[in-house]
PDB file of C-alpha atoms in Angstrom:
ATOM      1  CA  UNK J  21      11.868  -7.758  35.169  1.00  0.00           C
ATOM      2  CA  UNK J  22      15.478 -10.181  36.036  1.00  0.00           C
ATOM      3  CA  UNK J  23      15.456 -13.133  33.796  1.00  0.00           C
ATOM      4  CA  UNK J  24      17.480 -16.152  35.551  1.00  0.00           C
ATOM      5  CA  UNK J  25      20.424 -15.940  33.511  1.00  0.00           C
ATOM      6  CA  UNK J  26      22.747 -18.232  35.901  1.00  0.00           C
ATOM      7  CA  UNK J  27      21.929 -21.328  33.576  1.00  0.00           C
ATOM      8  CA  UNK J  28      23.900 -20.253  30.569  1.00  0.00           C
ATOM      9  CA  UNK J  29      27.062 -18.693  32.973  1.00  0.00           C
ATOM     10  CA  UNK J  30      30.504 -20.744  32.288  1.00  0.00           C
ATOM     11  CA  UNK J  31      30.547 -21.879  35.586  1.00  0.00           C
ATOM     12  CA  UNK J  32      27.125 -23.838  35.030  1.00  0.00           C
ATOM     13  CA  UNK J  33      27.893 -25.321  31.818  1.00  0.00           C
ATOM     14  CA  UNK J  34      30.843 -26.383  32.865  1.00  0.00           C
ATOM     15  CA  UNK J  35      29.756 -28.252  35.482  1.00  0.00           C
ATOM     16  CA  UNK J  36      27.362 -29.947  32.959  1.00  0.00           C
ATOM     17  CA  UNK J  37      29.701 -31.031  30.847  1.00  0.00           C
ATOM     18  CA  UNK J  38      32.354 -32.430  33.423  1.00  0.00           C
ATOM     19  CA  UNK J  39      28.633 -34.296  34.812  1.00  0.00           C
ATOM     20  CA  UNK J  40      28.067 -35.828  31.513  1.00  0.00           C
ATOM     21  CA  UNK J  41      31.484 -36.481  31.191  1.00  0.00           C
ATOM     22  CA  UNK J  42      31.742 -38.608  34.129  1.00  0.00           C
ATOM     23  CA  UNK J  43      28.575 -40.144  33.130  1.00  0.00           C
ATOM     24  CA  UNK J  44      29.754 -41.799  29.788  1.00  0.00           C
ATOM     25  CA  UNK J  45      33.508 -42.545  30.744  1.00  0.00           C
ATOM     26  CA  UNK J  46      33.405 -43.733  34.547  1.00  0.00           C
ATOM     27  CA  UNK J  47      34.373 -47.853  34.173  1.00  0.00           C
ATOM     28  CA  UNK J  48      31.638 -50.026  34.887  1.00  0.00           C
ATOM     29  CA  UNK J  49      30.859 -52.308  37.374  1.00  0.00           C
ATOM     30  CA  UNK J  50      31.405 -55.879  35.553  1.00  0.00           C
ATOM     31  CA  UNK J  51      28.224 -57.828  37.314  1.00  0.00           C
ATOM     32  CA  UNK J  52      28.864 -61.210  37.653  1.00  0.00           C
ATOM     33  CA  UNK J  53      25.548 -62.420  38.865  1.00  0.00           C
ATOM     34  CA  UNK J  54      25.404 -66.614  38.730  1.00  0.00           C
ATOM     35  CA  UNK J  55      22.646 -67.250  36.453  1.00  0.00           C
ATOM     36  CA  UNK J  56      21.941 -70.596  36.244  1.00  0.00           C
ATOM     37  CA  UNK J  57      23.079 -71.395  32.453  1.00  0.00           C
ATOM     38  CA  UNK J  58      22.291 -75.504  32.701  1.00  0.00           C
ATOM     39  CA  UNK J  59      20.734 -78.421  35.094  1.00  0.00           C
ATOM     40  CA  UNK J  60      20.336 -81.678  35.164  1.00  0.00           C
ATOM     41  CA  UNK J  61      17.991 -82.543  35.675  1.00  0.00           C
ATOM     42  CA  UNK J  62      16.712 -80.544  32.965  1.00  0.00           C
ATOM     43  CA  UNK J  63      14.096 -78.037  33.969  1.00  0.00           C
ATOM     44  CA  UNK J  64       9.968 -79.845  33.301  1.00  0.00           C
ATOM     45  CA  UNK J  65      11.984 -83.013  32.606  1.00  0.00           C
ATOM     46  CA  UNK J  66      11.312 -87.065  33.773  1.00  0.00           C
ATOM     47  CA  UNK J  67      14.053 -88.710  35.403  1.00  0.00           C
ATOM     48  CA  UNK J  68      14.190 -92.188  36.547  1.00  0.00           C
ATOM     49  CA  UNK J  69      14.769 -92.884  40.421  1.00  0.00           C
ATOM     50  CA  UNK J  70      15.240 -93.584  42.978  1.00  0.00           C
ATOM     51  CA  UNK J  71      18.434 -91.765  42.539  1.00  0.00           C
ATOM     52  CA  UNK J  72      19.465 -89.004  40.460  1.00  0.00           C
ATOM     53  CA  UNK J  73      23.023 -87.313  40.152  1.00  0.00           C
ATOM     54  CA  UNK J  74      22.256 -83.284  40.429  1.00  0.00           C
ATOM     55  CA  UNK J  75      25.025 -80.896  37.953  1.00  0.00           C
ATOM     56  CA  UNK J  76      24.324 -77.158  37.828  1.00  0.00           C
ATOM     57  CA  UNK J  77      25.822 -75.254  36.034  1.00  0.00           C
ATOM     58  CA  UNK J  78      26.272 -71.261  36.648  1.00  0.00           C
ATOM     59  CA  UNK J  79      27.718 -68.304  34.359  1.00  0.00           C
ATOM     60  CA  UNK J  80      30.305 -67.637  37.184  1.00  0.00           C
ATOM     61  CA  UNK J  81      32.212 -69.185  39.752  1.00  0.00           C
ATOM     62  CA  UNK J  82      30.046 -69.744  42.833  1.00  0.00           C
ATOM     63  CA  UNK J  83      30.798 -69.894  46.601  1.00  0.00           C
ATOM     64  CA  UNK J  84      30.306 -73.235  47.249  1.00  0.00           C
ATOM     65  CA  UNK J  85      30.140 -72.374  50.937  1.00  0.00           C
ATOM     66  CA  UNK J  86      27.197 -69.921  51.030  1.00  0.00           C
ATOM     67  CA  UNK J  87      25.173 -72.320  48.155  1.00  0.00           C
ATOM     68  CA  UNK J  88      22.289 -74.281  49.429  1.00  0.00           C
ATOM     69  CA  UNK J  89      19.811 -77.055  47.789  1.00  0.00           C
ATOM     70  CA  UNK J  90      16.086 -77.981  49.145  1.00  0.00           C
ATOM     71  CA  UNK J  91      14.290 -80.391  47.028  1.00  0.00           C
ATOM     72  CA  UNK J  92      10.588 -79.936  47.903  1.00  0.00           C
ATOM     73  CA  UNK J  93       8.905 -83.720  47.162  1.00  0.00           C
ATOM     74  CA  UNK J  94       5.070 -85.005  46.354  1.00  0.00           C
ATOM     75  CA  UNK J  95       4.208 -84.406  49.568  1.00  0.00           C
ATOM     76  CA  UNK J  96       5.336 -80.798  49.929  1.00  0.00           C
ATOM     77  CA  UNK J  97       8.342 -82.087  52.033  1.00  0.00           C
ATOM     78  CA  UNK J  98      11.358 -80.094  51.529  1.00  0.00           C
ATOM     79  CA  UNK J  99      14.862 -81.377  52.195  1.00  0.00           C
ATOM     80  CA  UNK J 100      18.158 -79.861  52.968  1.00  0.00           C
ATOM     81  CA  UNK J 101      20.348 -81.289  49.678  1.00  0.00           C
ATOM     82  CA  UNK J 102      23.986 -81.511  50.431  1.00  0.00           C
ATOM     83  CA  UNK J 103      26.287 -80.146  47.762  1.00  0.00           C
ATOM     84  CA  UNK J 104      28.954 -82.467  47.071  1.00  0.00           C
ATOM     85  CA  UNK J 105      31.247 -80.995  45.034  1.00  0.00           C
ATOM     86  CA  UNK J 106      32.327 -78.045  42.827  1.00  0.00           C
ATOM     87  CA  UNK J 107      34.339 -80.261  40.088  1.00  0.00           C
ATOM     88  CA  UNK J 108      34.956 -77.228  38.597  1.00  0.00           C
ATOM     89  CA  UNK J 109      34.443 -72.774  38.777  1.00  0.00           C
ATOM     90  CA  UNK J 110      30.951 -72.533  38.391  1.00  0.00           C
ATOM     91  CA  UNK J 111      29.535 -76.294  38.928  1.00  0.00           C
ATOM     92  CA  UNK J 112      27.650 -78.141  41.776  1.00  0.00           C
ATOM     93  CA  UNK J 113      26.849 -81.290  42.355  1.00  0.00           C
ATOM     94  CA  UNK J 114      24.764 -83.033  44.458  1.00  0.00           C
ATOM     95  CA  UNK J 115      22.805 -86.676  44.862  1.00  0.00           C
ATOM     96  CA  UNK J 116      19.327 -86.996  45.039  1.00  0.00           C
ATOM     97  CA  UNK J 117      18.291 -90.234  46.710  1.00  0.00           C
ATOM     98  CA  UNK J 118      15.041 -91.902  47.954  1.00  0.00           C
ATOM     99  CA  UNK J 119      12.942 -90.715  45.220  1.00  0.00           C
ATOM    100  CA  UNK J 120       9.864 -92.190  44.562  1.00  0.00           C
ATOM    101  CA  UNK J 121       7.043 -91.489  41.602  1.00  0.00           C
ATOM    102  CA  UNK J 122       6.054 -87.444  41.496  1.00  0.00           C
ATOM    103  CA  UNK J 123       6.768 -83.936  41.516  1.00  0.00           C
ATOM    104  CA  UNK J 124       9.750 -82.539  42.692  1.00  0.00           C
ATOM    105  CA  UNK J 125      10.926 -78.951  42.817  1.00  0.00           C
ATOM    106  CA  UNK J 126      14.540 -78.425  43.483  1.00  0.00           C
ATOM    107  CA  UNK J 127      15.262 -74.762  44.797  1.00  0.00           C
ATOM    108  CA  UNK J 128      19.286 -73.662  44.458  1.00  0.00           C
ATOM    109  CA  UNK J 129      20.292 -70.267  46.094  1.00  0.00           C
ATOM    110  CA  UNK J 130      24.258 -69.310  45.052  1.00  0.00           C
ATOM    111  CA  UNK J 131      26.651 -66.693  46.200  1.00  0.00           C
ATOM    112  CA  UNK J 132      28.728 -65.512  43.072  1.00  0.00           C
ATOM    113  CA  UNK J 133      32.175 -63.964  43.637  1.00  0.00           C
ATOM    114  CA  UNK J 134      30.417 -60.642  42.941  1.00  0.00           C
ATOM    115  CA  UNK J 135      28.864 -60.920  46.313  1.00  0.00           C
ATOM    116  CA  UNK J 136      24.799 -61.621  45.090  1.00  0.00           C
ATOM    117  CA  UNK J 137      22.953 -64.037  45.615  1.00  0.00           C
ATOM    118  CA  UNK J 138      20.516 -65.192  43.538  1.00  0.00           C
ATOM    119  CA  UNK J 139      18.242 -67.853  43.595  1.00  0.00           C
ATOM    120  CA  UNK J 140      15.786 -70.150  41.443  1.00  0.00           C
ATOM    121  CA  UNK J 141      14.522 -73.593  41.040  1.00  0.00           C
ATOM    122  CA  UNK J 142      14.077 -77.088  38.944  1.00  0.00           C
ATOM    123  CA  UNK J 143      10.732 -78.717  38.640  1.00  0.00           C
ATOM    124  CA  UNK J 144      11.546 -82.372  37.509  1.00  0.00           C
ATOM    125  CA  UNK J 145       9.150 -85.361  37.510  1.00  0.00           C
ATOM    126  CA  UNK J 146      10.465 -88.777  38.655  1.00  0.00           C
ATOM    127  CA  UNK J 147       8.671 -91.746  36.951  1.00  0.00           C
TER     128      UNK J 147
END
């Protein structure tokens, strides 16, 4: 009877070790992703209207020409939000105008500088 004895031949175990090798020492991609670190307004919080100045803040610098803003109203209306400004790496800001007593959800989607997007959104109440 042959036993398979290839596994323990030099060539084999070699290979394993340069594998492993390259494994625990090849540099790392440094992900960037933009999380969204603050907001205002403040996630669940009550603003007063009928206008209200919009600041996010992301972990990483964002592409301020591939970012978008919807604010979704009371009614379920959502609304293209134009971005303003990106007073500095990282920061957007918008105005908010025309807003009346309710529910609003405002939905950001970024491009970071690592190339992905990501996406999320701001429930606020207006009183």
């Amino acid at each position: 009877m042959r036993r398979n004895t290839w596994i323990l031949t030099p060539l084999f175990v070699t290979a394993i070790v340069v594998a492993c090798g390259i494994a625990l020492f090849a540099p790392r991609v440094a992900l960037a992703h933009a999380v969204l670190v603050s907001s205002q307004p403040g996630a669940n919080s009550t603003v007063s209207g009928p206008e209200v100045a919009v600041l996010l803040k992301y972990s990483s610098r964002v592409d301020l020409e591939h970012s978008t803003l919807t604010l979704l109203d009371p009614d379920g209306k959502v609304e293209k939000v134009a971005i303003e400004s990106e007073p500095s790496p990282g920061l957007l800001s918008a105005k908010l105008t025309g807003l009346v007593k309710g529910a609003y959800v405002l939905r950001w989607q970024v491009l970071a500088t690592d190339g992905h997007i990501t996406r999320g959104k701001v429930p606020f109440q207006v009183k």
